[in-house]
XYZ file of N, CA, C and O in Angstrom:
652
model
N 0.812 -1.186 0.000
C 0.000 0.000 0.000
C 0.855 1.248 0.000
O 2.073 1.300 -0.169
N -0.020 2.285 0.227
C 0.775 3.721 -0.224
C 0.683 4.615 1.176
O -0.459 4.511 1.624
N 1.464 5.404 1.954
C 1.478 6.183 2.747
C 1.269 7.178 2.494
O 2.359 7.470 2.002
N 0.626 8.142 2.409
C 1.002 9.247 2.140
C 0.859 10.420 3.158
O -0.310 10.467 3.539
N 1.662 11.420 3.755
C 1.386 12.007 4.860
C 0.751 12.833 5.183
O 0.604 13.191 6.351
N -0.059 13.589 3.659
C -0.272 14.292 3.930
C -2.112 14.511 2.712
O -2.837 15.449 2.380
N -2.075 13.258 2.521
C -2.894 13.007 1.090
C -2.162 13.053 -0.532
O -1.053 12.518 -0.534
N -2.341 13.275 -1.082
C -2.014 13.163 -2.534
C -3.276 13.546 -3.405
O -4.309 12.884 -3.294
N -3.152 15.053 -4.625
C -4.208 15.247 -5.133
C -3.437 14.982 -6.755
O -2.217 14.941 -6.913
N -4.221 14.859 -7.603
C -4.399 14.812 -9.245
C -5.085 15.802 -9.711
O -6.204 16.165 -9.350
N -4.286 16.328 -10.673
C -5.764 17.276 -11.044
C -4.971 17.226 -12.617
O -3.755 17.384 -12.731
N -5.984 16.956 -13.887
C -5.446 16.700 -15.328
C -6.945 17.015 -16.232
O -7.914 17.015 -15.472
N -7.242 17.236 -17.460
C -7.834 17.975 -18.245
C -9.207 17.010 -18.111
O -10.392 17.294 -17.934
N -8.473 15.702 -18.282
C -9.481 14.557 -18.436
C -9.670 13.550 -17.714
O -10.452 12.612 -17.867
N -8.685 13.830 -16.647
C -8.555 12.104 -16.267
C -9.847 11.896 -15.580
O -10.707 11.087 -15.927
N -9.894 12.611 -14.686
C -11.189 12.366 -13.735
C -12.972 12.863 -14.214
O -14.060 12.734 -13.653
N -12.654 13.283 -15.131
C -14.370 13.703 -15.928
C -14.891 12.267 -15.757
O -14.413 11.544 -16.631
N -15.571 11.731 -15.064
C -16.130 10.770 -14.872
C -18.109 10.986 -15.448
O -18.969 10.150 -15.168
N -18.337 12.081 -16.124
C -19.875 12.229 -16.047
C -20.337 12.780 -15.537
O -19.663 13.316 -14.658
N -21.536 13.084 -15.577
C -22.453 13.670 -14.467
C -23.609 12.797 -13.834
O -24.531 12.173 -14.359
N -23.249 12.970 -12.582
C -24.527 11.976 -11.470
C -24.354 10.466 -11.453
O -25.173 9.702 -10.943
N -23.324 10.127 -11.998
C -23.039 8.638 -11.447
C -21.501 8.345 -11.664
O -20.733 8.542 -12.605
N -21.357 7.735 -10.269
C -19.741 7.209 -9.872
C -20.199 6.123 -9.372
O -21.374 5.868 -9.109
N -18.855 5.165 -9.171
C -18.508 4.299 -8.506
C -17.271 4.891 -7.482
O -16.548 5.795 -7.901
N -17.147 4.532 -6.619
C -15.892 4.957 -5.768
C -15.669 3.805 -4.718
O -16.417 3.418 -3.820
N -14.114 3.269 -5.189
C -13.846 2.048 -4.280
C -12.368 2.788 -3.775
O -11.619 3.582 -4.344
N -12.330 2.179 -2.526
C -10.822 2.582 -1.667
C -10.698 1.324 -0.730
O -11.591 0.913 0.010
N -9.256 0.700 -0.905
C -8.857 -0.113 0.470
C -7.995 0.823 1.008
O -7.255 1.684 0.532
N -8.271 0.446 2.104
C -7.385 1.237 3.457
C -7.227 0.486 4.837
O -8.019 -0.438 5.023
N -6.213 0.791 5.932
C -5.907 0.629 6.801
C -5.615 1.626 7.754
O -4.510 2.133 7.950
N -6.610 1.862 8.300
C -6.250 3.322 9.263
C -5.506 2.871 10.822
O -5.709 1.958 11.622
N -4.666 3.896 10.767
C -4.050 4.199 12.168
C -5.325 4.006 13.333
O -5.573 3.177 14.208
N -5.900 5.112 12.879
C -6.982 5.670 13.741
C -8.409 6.354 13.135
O -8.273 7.156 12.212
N -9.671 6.081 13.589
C -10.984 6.517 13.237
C -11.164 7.938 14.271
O -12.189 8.607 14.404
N -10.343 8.068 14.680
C -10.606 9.701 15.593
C -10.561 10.520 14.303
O -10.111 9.990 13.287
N -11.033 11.873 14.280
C -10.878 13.198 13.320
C -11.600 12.769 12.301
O -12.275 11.766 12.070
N -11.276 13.882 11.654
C -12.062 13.666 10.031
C -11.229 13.170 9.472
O -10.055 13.344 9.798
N -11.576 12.440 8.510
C -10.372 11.624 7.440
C -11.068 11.430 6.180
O -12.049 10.693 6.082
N -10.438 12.256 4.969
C -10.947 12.240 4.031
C -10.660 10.858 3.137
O -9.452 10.767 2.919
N -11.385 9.813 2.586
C -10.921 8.595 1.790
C -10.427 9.230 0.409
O -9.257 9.508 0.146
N -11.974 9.480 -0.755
C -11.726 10.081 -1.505
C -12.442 10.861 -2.154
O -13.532 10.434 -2.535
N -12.110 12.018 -2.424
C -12.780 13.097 -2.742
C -12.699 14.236 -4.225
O -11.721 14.883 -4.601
N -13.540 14.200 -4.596
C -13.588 15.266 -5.709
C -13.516 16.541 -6.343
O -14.080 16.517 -7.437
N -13.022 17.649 -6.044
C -12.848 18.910 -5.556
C -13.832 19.697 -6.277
O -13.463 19.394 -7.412
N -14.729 20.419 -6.444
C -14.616 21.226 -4.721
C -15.525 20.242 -3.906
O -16.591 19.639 -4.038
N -14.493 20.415 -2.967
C -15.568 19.801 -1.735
C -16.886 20.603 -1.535
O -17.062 21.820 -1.462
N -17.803 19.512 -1.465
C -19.687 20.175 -1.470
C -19.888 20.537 -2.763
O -21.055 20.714 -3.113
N -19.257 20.646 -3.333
C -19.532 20.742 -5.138
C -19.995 19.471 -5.792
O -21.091 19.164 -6.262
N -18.753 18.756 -5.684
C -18.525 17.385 -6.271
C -18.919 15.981 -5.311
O -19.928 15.774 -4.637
N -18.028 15.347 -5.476
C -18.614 13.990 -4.218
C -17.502 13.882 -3.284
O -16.578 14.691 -3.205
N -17.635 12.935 -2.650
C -16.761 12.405 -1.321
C -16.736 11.873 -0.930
O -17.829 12.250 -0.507
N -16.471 10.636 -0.154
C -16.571 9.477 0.699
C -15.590 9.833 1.638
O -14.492 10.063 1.131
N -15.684 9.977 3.208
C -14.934 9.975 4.271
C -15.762 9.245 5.610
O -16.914 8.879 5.842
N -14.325 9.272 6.399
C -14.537 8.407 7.831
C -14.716 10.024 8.918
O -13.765 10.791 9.066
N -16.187 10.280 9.601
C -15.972 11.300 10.567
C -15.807 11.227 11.578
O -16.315 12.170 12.185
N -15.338 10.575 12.147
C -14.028 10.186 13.394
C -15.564 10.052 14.673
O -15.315 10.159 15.873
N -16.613 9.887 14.332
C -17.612 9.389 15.045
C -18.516 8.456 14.897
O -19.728 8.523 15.102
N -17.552 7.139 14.346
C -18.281 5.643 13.769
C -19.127 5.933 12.647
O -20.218 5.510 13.029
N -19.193 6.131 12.157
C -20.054 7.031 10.561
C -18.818 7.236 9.790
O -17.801 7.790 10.207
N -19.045 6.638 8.402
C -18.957 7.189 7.017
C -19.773 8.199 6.300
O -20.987 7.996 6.297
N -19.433 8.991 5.843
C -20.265 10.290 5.014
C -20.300 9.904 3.225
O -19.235 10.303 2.752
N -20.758 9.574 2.662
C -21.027 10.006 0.801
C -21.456 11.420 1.009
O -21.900 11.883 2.060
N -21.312 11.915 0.124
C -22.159 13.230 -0.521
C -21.456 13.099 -2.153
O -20.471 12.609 -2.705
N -22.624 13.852 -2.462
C -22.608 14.273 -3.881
C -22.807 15.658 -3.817
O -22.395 16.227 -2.806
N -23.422 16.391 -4.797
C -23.075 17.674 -4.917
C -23.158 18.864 -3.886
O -23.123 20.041 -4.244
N -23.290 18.383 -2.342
C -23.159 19.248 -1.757
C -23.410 18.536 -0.505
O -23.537 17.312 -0.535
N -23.507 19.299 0.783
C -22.864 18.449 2.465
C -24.529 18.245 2.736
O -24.891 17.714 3.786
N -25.637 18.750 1.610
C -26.781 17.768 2.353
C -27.753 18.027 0.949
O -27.823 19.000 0.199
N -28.494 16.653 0.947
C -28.611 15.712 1.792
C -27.176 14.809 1.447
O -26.352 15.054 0.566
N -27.169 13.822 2.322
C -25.878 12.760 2.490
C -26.165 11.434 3.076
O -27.159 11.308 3.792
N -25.445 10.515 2.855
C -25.772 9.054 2.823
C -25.129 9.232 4.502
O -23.949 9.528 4.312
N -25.363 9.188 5.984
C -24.536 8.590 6.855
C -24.842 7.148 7.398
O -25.890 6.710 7.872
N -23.433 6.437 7.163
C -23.762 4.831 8.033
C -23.530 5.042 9.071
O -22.900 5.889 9.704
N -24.230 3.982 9.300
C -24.573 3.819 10.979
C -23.075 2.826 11.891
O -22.914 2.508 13.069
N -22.476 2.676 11.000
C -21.065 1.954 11.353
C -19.450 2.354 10.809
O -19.462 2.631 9.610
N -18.513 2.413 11.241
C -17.377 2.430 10.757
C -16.909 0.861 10.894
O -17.125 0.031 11.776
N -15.914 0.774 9.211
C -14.900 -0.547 9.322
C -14.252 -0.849 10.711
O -14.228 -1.874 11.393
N -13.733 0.406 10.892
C -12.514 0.341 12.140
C -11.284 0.412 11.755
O -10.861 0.389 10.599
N -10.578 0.517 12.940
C -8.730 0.480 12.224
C -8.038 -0.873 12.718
O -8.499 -1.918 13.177
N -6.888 -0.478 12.470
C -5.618 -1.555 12.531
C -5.894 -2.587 11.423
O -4.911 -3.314 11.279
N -6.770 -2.850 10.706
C -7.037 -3.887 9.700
C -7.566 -3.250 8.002
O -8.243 -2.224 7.938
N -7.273 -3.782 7.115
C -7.784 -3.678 5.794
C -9.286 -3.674 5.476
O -10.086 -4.600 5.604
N -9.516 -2.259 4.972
C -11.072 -2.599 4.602
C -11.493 -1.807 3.172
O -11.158 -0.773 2.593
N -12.483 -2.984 2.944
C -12.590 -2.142 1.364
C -13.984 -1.550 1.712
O -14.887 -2.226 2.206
N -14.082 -0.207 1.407
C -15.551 0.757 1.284
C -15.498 0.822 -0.057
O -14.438 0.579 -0.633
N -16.699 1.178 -0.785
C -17.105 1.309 -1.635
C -18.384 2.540 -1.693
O -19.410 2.389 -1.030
N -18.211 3.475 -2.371
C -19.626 4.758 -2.564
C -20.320 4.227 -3.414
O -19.531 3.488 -4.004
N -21.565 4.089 -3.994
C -21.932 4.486 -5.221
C -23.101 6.009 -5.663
O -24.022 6.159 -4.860
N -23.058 6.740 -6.511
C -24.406 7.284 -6.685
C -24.909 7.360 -8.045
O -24.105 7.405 -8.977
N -25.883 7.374 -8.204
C -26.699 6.967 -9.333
C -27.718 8.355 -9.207
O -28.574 8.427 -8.326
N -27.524 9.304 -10.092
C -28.157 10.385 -9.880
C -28.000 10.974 -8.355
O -26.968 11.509 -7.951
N -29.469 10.748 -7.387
C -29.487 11.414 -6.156
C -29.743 10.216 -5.420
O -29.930 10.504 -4.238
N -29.826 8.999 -5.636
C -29.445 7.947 -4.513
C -27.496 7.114 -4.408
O -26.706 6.655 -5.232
N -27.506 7.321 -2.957
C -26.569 7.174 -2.501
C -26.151 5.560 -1.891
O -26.919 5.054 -1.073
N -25.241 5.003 -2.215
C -25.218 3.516 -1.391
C -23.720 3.882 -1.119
O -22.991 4.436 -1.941
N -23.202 3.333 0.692
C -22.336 3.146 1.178
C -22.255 1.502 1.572
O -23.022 0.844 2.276
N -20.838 1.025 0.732
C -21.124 -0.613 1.171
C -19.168 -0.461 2.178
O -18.357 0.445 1.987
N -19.014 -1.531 3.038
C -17.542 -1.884 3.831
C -17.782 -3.405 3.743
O -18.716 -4.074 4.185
N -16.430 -3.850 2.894
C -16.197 -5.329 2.956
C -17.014 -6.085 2.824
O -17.340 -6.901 3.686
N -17.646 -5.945 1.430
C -18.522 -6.145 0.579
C -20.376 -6.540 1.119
O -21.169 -7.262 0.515
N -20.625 -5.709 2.525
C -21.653 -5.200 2.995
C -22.073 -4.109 2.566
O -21.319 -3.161 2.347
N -23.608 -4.070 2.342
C -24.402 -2.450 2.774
C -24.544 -2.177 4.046
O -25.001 -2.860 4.963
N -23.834 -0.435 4.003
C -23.847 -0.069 5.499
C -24.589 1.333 5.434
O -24.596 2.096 6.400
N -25.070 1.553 4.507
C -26.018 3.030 4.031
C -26.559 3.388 3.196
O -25.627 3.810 2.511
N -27.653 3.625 2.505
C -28.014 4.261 1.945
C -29.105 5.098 1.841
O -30.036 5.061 2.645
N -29.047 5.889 0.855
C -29.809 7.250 1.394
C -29.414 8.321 -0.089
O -28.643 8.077 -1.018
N -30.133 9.333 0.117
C -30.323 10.783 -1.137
C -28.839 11.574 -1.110
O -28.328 11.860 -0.028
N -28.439 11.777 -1.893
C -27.068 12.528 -1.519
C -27.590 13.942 -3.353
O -28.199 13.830 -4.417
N -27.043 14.721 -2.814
C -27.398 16.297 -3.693
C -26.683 15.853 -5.253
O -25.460 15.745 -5.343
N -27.405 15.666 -6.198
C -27.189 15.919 -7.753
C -25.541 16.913 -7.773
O -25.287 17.963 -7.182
N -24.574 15.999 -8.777
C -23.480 16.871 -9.020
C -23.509 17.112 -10.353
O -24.568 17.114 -10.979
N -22.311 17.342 -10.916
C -22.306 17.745 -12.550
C -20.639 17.856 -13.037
O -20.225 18.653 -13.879
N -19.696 16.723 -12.194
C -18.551 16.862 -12.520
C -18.119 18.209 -13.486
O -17.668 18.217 -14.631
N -18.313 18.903 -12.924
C -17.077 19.801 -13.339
C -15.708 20.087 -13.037
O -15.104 21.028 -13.551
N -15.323 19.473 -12.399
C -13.943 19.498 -11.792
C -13.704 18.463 -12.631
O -14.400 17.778 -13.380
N -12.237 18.519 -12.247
C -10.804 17.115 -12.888
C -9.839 16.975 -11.872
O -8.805 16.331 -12.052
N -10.178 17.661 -10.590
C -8.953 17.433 -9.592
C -9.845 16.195 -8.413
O -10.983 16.114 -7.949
N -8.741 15.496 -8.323
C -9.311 14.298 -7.803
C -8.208 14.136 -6.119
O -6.979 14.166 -6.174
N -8.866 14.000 -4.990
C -7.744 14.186 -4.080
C -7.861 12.456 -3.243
O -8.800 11.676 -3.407
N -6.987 12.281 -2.617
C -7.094 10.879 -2.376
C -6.088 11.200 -1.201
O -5.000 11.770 -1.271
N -6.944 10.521 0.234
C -6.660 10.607 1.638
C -6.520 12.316 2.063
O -5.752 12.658 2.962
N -7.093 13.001 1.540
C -7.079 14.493 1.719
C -8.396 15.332 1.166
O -8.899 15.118 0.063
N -8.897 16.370 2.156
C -9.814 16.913 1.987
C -9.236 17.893 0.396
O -9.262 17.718 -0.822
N -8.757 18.943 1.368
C -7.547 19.720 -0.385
C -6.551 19.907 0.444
O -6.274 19.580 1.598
N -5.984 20.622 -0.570
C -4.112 20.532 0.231
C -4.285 21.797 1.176
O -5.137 22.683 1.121
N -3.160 21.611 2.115
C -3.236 22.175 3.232
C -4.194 22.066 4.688
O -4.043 22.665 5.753
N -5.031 21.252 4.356
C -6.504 20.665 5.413
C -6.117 19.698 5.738
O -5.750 18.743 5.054
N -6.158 19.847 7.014
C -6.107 18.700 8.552
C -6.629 17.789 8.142
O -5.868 16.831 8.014
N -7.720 17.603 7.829
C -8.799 16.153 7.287
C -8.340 15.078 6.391
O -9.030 14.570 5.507
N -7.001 14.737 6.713
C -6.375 13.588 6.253
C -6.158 12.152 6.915
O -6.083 11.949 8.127
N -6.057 11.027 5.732
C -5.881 10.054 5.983
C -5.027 9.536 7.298
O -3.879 9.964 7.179
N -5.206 8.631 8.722
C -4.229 8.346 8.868
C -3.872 6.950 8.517
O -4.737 6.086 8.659
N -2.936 6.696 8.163
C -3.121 5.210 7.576
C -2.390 5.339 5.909
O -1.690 6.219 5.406
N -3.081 3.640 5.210
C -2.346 3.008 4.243
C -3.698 3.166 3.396
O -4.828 3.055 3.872
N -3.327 3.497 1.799
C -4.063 3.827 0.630
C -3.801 2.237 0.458
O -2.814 1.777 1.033
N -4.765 1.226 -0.426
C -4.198 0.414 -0.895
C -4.482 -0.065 -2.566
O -3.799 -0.793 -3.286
N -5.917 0.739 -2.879
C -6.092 0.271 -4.003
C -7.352 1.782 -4.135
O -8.130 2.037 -3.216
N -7.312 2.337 -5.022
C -7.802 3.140 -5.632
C -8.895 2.880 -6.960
O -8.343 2.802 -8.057
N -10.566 2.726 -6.933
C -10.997 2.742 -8.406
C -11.809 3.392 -8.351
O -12.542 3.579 -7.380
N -11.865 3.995 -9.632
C -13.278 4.833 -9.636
C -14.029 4.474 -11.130
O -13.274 4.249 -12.076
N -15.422 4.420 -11.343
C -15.843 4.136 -12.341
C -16.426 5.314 -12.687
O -16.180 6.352 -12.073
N -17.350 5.244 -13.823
C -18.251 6.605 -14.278
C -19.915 6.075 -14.421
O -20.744 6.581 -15.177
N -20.153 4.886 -13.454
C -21.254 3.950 -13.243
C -21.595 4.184 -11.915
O -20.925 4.980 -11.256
N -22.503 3.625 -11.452
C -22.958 3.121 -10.131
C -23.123 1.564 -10.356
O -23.818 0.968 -11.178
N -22.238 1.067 -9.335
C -21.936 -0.116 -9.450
C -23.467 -0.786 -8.877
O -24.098 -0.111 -8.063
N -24.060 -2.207 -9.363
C -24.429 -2.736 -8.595
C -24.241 -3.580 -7.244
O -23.048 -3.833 -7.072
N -24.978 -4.032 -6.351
C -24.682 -4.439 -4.816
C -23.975 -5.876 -5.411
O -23.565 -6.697 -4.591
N -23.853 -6.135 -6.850
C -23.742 -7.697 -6.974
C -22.348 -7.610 -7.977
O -21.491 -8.481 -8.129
N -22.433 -6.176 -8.639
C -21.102 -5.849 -8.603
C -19.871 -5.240 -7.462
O -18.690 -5.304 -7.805
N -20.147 -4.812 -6.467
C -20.200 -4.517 -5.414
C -19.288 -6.162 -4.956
O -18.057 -6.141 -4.971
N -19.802 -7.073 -4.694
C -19.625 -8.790 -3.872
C -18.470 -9.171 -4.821
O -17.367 -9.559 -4.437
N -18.970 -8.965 -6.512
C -17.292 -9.290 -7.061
C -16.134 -8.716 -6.856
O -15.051 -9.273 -6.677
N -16.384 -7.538 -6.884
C -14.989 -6.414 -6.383
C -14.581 -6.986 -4.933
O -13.372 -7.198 -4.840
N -15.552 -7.361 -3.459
C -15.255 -7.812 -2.691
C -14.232 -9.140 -2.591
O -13.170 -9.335 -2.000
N -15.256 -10.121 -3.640
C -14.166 -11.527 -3.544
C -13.157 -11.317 -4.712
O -12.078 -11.889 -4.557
N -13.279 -10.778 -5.565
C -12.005 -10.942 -6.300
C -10.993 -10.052 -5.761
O -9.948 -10.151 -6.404
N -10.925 -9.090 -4.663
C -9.738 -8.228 -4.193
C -9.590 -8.629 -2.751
O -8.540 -8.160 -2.311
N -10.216 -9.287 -1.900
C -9.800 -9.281 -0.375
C -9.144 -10.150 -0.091
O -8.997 -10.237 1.128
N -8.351 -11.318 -0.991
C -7.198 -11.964 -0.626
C -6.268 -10.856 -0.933
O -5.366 -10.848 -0.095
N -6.135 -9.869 -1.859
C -5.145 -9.021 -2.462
C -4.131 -8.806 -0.833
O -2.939 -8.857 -0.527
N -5.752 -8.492 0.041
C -4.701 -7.537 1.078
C -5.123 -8.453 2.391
O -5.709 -7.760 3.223
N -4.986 -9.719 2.751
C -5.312 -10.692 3.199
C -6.400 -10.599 4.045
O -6.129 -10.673 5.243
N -7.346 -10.482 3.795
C -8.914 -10.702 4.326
C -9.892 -11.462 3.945
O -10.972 -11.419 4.533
């Protein structure tokens, strides 16, 4: 996996134009710690675009085009161990799945990708709201995955990072 101390952002003409109103967003990780905000991965501008983070109060957050409405689960993975989350949104419904469970879903605000900067374990640069912990696998689609695509991504990647 990848450390990074401080997040790591992308930002390129095309890479990240993923569409408008539907993503997939998968991240493995291993956190230090679930205290603070910790951004997984995010789309800039924050409340513009989308997001998936851990808010350091057993809850995961989705949003899409803005901080409400928003998908919150009712559970965090946890730390010291490997876990794969997964976002999806499909227009204005939101699904949060961890280790190839549903752990939320719910309405998250219509976006319209306009951005191309893509930030990963970081809110934007210079913001506290970073990862603590190990990046391990990064995907993003320009779909909303199904819950049954969702279970393949689960079993075909969780030996990757031994789970």
């Amino acid at each position: 996996g990848l450390s990074f101390p401080l997040g790591i952002g992308w930002a390129d003409s095309t890479a990240f134009a993923v569409g408008a109103n539907n993503v997939s967003i998968l991240i493995w990780y291993n956190l230090v710690t679930t205290n603070g905000s910790q951004v997984l991965v995010a789309k800039q501008n924050v409340n513009a675009q989308w997001e998936i983070f851990n808010n350091g109060t057993a809850s995961l957050f989705l949003r899409g085009g803005s901080s409400s409405p928003q998908v919150t689960t009712g559970s965090n993975p946890g730390a010291a161990a490997w876990h794969q989350v997964i976002g999806t949104i499909s227009g204005t419904a939101g699904n949060v799945y961890a280790d190839g469970s549903s752990i939320g879903t719910g309405s998250v605000a219509a976006f319209t990708d306009a951005s191309t900067i893509l930030d990963v374990g970081r809110y934007m640069p210079g913001d506290a709201s970073h990862i603590v912990g190990t990046v391990g696998l990064v995907q993003i689609a320009n779909v909303a995955w199904s819950s049954g695509d969702v279970s393949t991504a689960w079993t075909n990647q969780r030996t990757l990072f031994g789970v």
